[in-house]
Amino acid sequence: MKKRRIISSILLIIGFALSVAFITKIEFPQGFEAYFKREYYNQFGPLAISVELLIASYYLFIGHKKTNFTLALFGFTALLDPFFNAIGLFNSIMPLYGTIVLSICALICIGLAFANTFKLKRLSRIAAILSVILGVIIELFFNYI
């Protein structure tokens, strides 16, 4: 239990720090019509991923039964951003430091989720597939659609 709380605390701190860094980069436009443009909503993509990290690490901290699903969802969403950027589907607005830190956290979270390290509710195949699909939807919503 102590190891779980240490890992979740570290992830919470990283998620909080990245959330603050990403929210300070959001530009709020003047005028009503600018809020309906795709460029405005694209800014929220990195923030959404860091909020997913916050939620997943909080669930890990309290030992919630949906922890492994949220860890997998965050992991796949965070890894799909640089993947889609690399294959040319879209140009990610995630800063390089965010991509590196979130990718490392994502690999750790996916490992924790699939290994069921802390003996929480095991991740089923359907939940794993659903986390990939939701990750793709989240990434495409903030970057492509």
PDB file of C-alpha atoms in Angstrom:
ATOM      1  CA  MET A   1       0.000   0.000   0.000  1.00  0.00           C
ATOM      2  CA  LYS A   2       2.871   2.367   0.742  1.00  0.00           C
ATOM      3  CA  LYS A   3       4.434   1.724  -2.676  1.00  0.00           C
ATOM      4  CA  ARG A   4       1.085   2.367  -4.400  1.00  0.00           C
ATOM      5  CA  ARG A   5       0.675   5.698  -2.607  1.00  0.00           C
ATOM      6  CA  ILE A   6       4.235   6.782  -3.393  1.00  0.00           C
ATOM      7  CA  ILE A   7       3.809   6.027  -7.106  1.00  0.00           C
ATOM      8  CA  SER A   8       0.414   7.701  -7.214  1.00  0.00           C
ATOM      9  CA  SER A   9       1.736  10.755  -5.367  1.00  0.00           C
ATOM     10  CA  ILE A  10       4.562  11.154  -7.871  1.00  0.00           C
ATOM     11  CA  LEU A  11       2.093  10.829 -10.764  1.00  0.00           C
ATOM     12  CA  LEU A  12      -0.237  13.338  -9.080  1.00  0.00           C
ATOM     13  CA  ILE A  13       2.561  15.875  -8.751  1.00  0.00           C
ATOM     14  CA  ILE A  14       3.587  15.385 -12.388  1.00  0.00           C
ATOM     15  CA  GLY A  15      -0.032  15.641 -13.551  1.00  0.00           C
ATOM     16  CA  PHE A  16      -0.636  18.773 -11.515  1.00  0.00           C
ATOM     17  CA  ALA A  17       2.565  20.448 -12.713  1.00  0.00           C
ATOM     18  CA  LEU A  18       1.805  19.666 -16.357  1.00  0.00           C
ATOM     19  CA  SER A  19      -1.812  20.795 -15.967  1.00  0.00           C
ATOM     20  CA  VAL A  20      -0.649  24.151 -14.653  1.00  0.00           C
ATOM     21  CA  ALA A  21       1.933  24.449 -17.434  1.00  0.00           C
ATOM     22  CA  PHE A  22      -0.609  23.607 -20.136  1.00  0.00           C
ATOM     23  CA  ILE A  23      -3.414  25.783 -18.787  1.00  0.00           C
ATOM     24  CA  THR A  24      -1.135  28.825 -18.739  1.00  0.00           C
ATOM     25  CA  LYS A  25      -0.486  28.360 -22.471  1.00  0.00           C
ATOM     26  CA  ILE A  26      -4.172  28.503 -23.410  1.00  0.00           C
ATOM     27  CA  GLU A  27      -5.086  31.719 -25.184  1.00  0.00           C
ATOM     28  CA  PHE A  28      -8.604  32.987 -24.720  1.00  0.00           C
ATOM     29  CA  PRO A  29      -9.662  34.927 -27.807  1.00  0.00           C
ATOM     30  CA  GLN A  30     -11.480  38.212 -28.013  1.00  0.00           C
ATOM     31  CA  GLY A  31     -14.857  38.033 -29.681  1.00  0.00           C
ATOM     32  CA  PHE A  32     -17.603  35.466 -29.643  1.00  0.00           C
ATOM     33  CA  GLU A  33     -16.982  33.732 -32.981  1.00  0.00           C
ATOM     34  CA  ALA A  34     -13.390  32.720 -32.175  1.00  0.00           C
ATOM     35  CA  TYR A  35     -14.667  30.267 -29.564  1.00  0.00           C
ATOM     36  CA  PHE A  36     -16.249  28.166 -32.309  1.00  0.00           C
ATOM     37  CA  LYS A  37     -13.064  27.590 -34.295  1.00  0.00           C
ATOM     38  CA  ARG A  38     -11.086  24.377 -34.201  1.00  0.00           C
ATOM     39  CA  GLU A  39      -7.848  26.156 -33.289  1.00  0.00           C
ATOM     40  CA  TYR A  40      -9.357  27.232 -29.986  1.00  0.00           C
ATOM     41  CA  TYR A  41     -10.323  23.709 -28.946  1.00  0.00           C
ATOM     42  CA  ASN A  42      -7.016  22.201 -30.099  1.00  0.00           C
ATOM     43  CA  GLN A  43      -5.321  24.071 -27.241  1.00  0.00           C
ATOM     44  CA  PHE A  44      -7.096  21.889 -24.694  1.00  0.00           C
ATOM     45  CA  GLY A  45      -5.623  18.574 -25.920  1.00  0.00           C
ATOM     46  CA  PRO A  46      -2.507  18.586 -23.722  1.00  0.00           C
ATOM     47  CA  LEU A  47      -4.557  19.757 -20.760  1.00  0.00           C
ATOM     48  CA  ALA A  48      -7.047  16.917 -21.262  1.00  0.00           C
ATOM     49  CA  ILE A  49      -4.241  14.344 -21.219  1.00  0.00           C
ATOM     50  CA  SER A  50      -2.734  15.780 -18.044  1.00  0.00           C
ATOM     51  CA  VAL A  51      -6.172  15.817 -16.396  1.00  0.00           C
ATOM     52  CA  GLU A  52      -6.506  12.134 -17.339  1.00  0.00           C
ATOM     53  CA  LEU A  53      -3.218  11.562 -15.525  1.00  0.00           C
ATOM     54  CA  LEU A  54      -4.557  13.405 -12.486  1.00  0.00           C
ATOM     55  CA  ILE A  55      -7.713  11.293 -12.406  1.00  0.00           C
ATOM     56  CA  ALA A  56      -5.853   8.017 -12.937  1.00  0.00           C
ATOM     57  CA  SER A  57      -3.277   8.799 -10.263  1.00  0.00           C
ATOM     58  CA  TYR A  58      -5.987   9.868  -7.816  1.00  0.00           C
ATOM     59  CA  TYR A  59      -7.820   6.587  -8.417  1.00  0.00           C
ATOM     60  CA  LEU A  60      -4.540   4.781  -7.824  1.00  0.00           C
ATOM     61  CA  PHE A  61      -4.015   6.710  -4.604  1.00  0.00           C
ATOM     62  CA  ILE A  62      -7.395   5.758  -3.158  1.00  0.00           C
ATOM     63  CA  GLY A  63      -7.389   2.232  -4.624  1.00  0.00           C
ATOM     64  CA  HIS A  64     -10.573   2.674  -6.673  1.00  0.00           C
ATOM     65  CA  LYS A  65     -11.880  -0.373  -8.552  1.00  0.00           C
ATOM     66  CA  LYS A  66     -11.638   1.456 -11.913  1.00  0.00           C
ATOM     67  CA  THR A  67      -7.967   2.310 -11.426  1.00  0.00           C
ATOM     68  CA  ASN A  68      -6.562  -0.064 -14.040  1.00  0.00           C
ATOM     69  CA  PHE A  69      -9.026   1.158 -16.668  1.00  0.00           C
ATOM     70  CA  THR A  70      -8.184   4.821 -16.053  1.00  0.00           C
ATOM     71  CA  LEU A  71      -4.459   4.058 -16.057  1.00  0.00           C
ATOM     72  CA  ALA A  72      -4.810   2.269 -19.394  1.00  0.00           C
ATOM     73  CA  LEU A  73      -6.984   5.043 -20.827  1.00  0.00           C
ATOM     74  CA  PHE A  74      -4.441   7.688 -19.870  1.00  0.00           C
ATOM     75  CA  GLY A  75      -1.570   5.547 -21.137  1.00  0.00           C
ATOM     76  CA  PHE A  76      -3.060   4.940 -24.555  1.00  0.00           C
ATOM     77  CA  THR A  77      -4.201   8.548 -24.974  1.00  0.00           C
ATOM     78  CA  ALA A  78      -0.771   9.892 -24.049  1.00  0.00           C
ATOM     79  CA  LEU A  79       1.032   7.465 -26.377  1.00  0.00           C
ATOM     80  CA  LEU A  80      -1.333   8.010 -29.288  1.00  0.00           C
ATOM     81  CA  ASP A  81      -0.530  11.739 -29.435  1.00  0.00           C
ATOM     82  CA  PRO A  82       3.123  11.320 -30.505  1.00  0.00           C
ATOM     83  CA  PHE A  83       2.201   8.269 -32.598  1.00  0.00           C
ATOM     84  CA  PHE A  84      -0.409  10.135 -34.646  1.00  0.00           C
ATOM     85  CA  ASN A  85       2.005  13.051 -34.939  1.00  0.00           C
ATOM     86  CA  ALA A  86       4.771  10.740 -36.189  1.00  0.00           C
ATOM     87  CA  ILE A  87       2.613   9.112 -38.872  1.00  0.00           C
ATOM     88  CA  GLY A  88       1.446  12.535 -40.050  1.00  0.00           C
ATOM     89  CA  LEU A  89      -2.230  12.308 -39.103  1.00  0.00           C
ATOM     90  CA  PHE A  90      -1.997  15.704 -37.405  1.00  0.00           C
ATOM     91  CA  ASN A  91       0.567  18.115 -35.997  1.00  0.00           C
ATOM     92  CA  SER A  92       0.524  17.822 -32.245  1.00  0.00           C
ATOM     93  CA  ILE A  93       0.662  21.031 -30.236  1.00  0.00           C
ATOM     94  CA  MET A  94       2.033  19.158 -27.235  1.00  0.00           C
ATOM     95  CA  PRO A  95       5.394  20.672 -26.232  1.00  0.00           C
ATOM     96  CA  LEU A  96       8.401  18.361 -26.408  1.00  0.00           C
ATOM     97  CA  TYR A  97       8.845  18.258 -22.631  1.00  0.00           C
ATOM     98  CA  GLY A  98       5.172  17.268 -22.280  1.00  0.00           C
ATOM     99  CA  THR A  99       5.506  14.530 -24.864  1.00  0.00           C
ATOM    100  CA  ILE A 100       8.555  13.046 -23.150  1.00  0.00           C
ATOM    101  CA  VAL A 101       7.206  13.225 -19.591  1.00  0.00           C
ATOM    102  CA  LEU A 102       3.721  12.007 -20.507  1.00  0.00           C
ATOM    103  CA  SER A 103       5.102   9.158 -22.636  1.00  0.00           C
ATOM    104  CA  ILE A 104       7.234   7.918 -19.739  1.00  0.00           C
ATOM    105  CA  CYS A 105       4.257   8.174 -17.371  1.00  0.00           C
ATOM    106  CA  ALA A 106       2.054   6.450 -19.949  1.00  0.00           C
ATOM    107  CA  LEU A 107       4.400   3.474 -20.267  1.00  0.00           C
ATOM    108  CA  ILE A 108       4.506   3.134 -16.480  1.00  0.00           C
ATOM    109  CA  CYS A 109       0.716   3.391 -16.211  1.00  0.00           C
ATOM    110  CA  ILE A 110       0.084   0.845 -18.947  1.00  0.00           C
ATOM    111  CA  GLY A 111       2.498  -1.528 -17.250  1.00  0.00           C
ATOM    112  CA  LEU A 112       0.747  -1.053 -13.906  1.00  0.00           C
ATOM    113  CA  ALA A 113      -2.690  -1.497 -15.471  1.00  0.00           C
ATOM    114  CA  PHE A 114      -1.991  -4.697 -17.390  1.00  0.00           C
ATOM    115  CA  ALA A 115       0.132  -6.324 -14.694  1.00  0.00           C
ATOM    116  CA  ASN A 116      -2.458  -5.498 -12.003  1.00  0.00           C
ATOM    117  CA  THR A 117       0.490  -4.699  -9.757  1.00  0.00           C
ATOM    118  CA  PHE A 118      -1.544  -3.489  -6.808  1.00  0.00           C
ATOM    119  CA  LYS A 119      -4.204  -6.225  -6.946  1.00  0.00           C
ATOM    120  CA  LEU A 120      -7.053  -3.934  -7.890  1.00  0.00           C
ATOM    121  CA  LYS A 121      -9.842  -4.986 -10.274  1.00  0.00           C
ATOM    122  CA  ARG A 122      -8.175  -6.783 -13.171  1.00  0.00           C
ATOM    123  CA  LEU A 123      -8.378  -5.122 -16.591  1.00  0.00           C
ATOM    124  CA  SER A 124     -10.521  -7.242 -18.917  1.00  0.00           C
ATOM    125  CA  ARG A 125      -9.898  -7.544 -22.643  1.00  0.00           C
ATOM    126  CA  ILE A 126     -13.022  -5.548 -23.382  1.00  0.00           C
ATOM    127  CA  ALA A 127     -11.927  -2.772 -21.011  1.00  0.00           C
ATOM    128  CA  ALA A 128      -8.469  -2.734 -22.616  1.00  0.00           C
ATOM    129  CA  ILE A 129      -9.959  -2.449 -26.105  1.00  0.00           C
ATOM    130  CA  LEU A 130     -12.379   0.215 -24.877  1.00  0.00           C
ATOM    131  CA  SER A 131      -9.504   2.222 -23.392  1.00  0.00           C
ATOM    132  CA  VAL A 132      -7.706   2.163 -26.744  1.00  0.00           C
ATOM    133  CA  ILE A 133     -10.858   3.222 -28.604  1.00  0.00           C
ATOM    134  CA  LEU A 134     -11.592   6.033 -26.155  1.00  0.00           C
ATOM    135  CA  GLY A 135      -7.954   7.153 -26.374  1.00  0.00           C
ATOM    136  CA  VAL A 136      -8.236   7.371 -30.160  1.00  0.00           C
ATOM    137  CA  ILE A 137     -11.502   9.301 -29.892  1.00  0.00           C
ATOM    138  CA  ILE A 138     -10.022  11.764 -27.403  1.00  0.00           C
ATOM    139  CA  GLU A 139      -6.944  12.343 -29.540  1.00  0.00           C
ATOM    140  CA  LEU A 140      -8.917  12.789 -32.737  1.00  0.00           C
ATOM    141  CA  PHE A 141     -11.387  15.117 -31.027  1.00  0.00           C
ATOM    142  CA  PHE A 142      -8.739  17.535 -29.839  1.00  0.00           C
ATOM    143  CA  ASN A 143      -6.439  17.340 -32.850  1.00  0.00           C
ATOM    144  CA  TYR A 144      -8.236  16.279 -36.008  1.00  0.00           C
ATOM    145  CA  ILE A 145     -11.970  16.809 -35.915  1.00  0.00           C
TER     146      ILE A 145
END
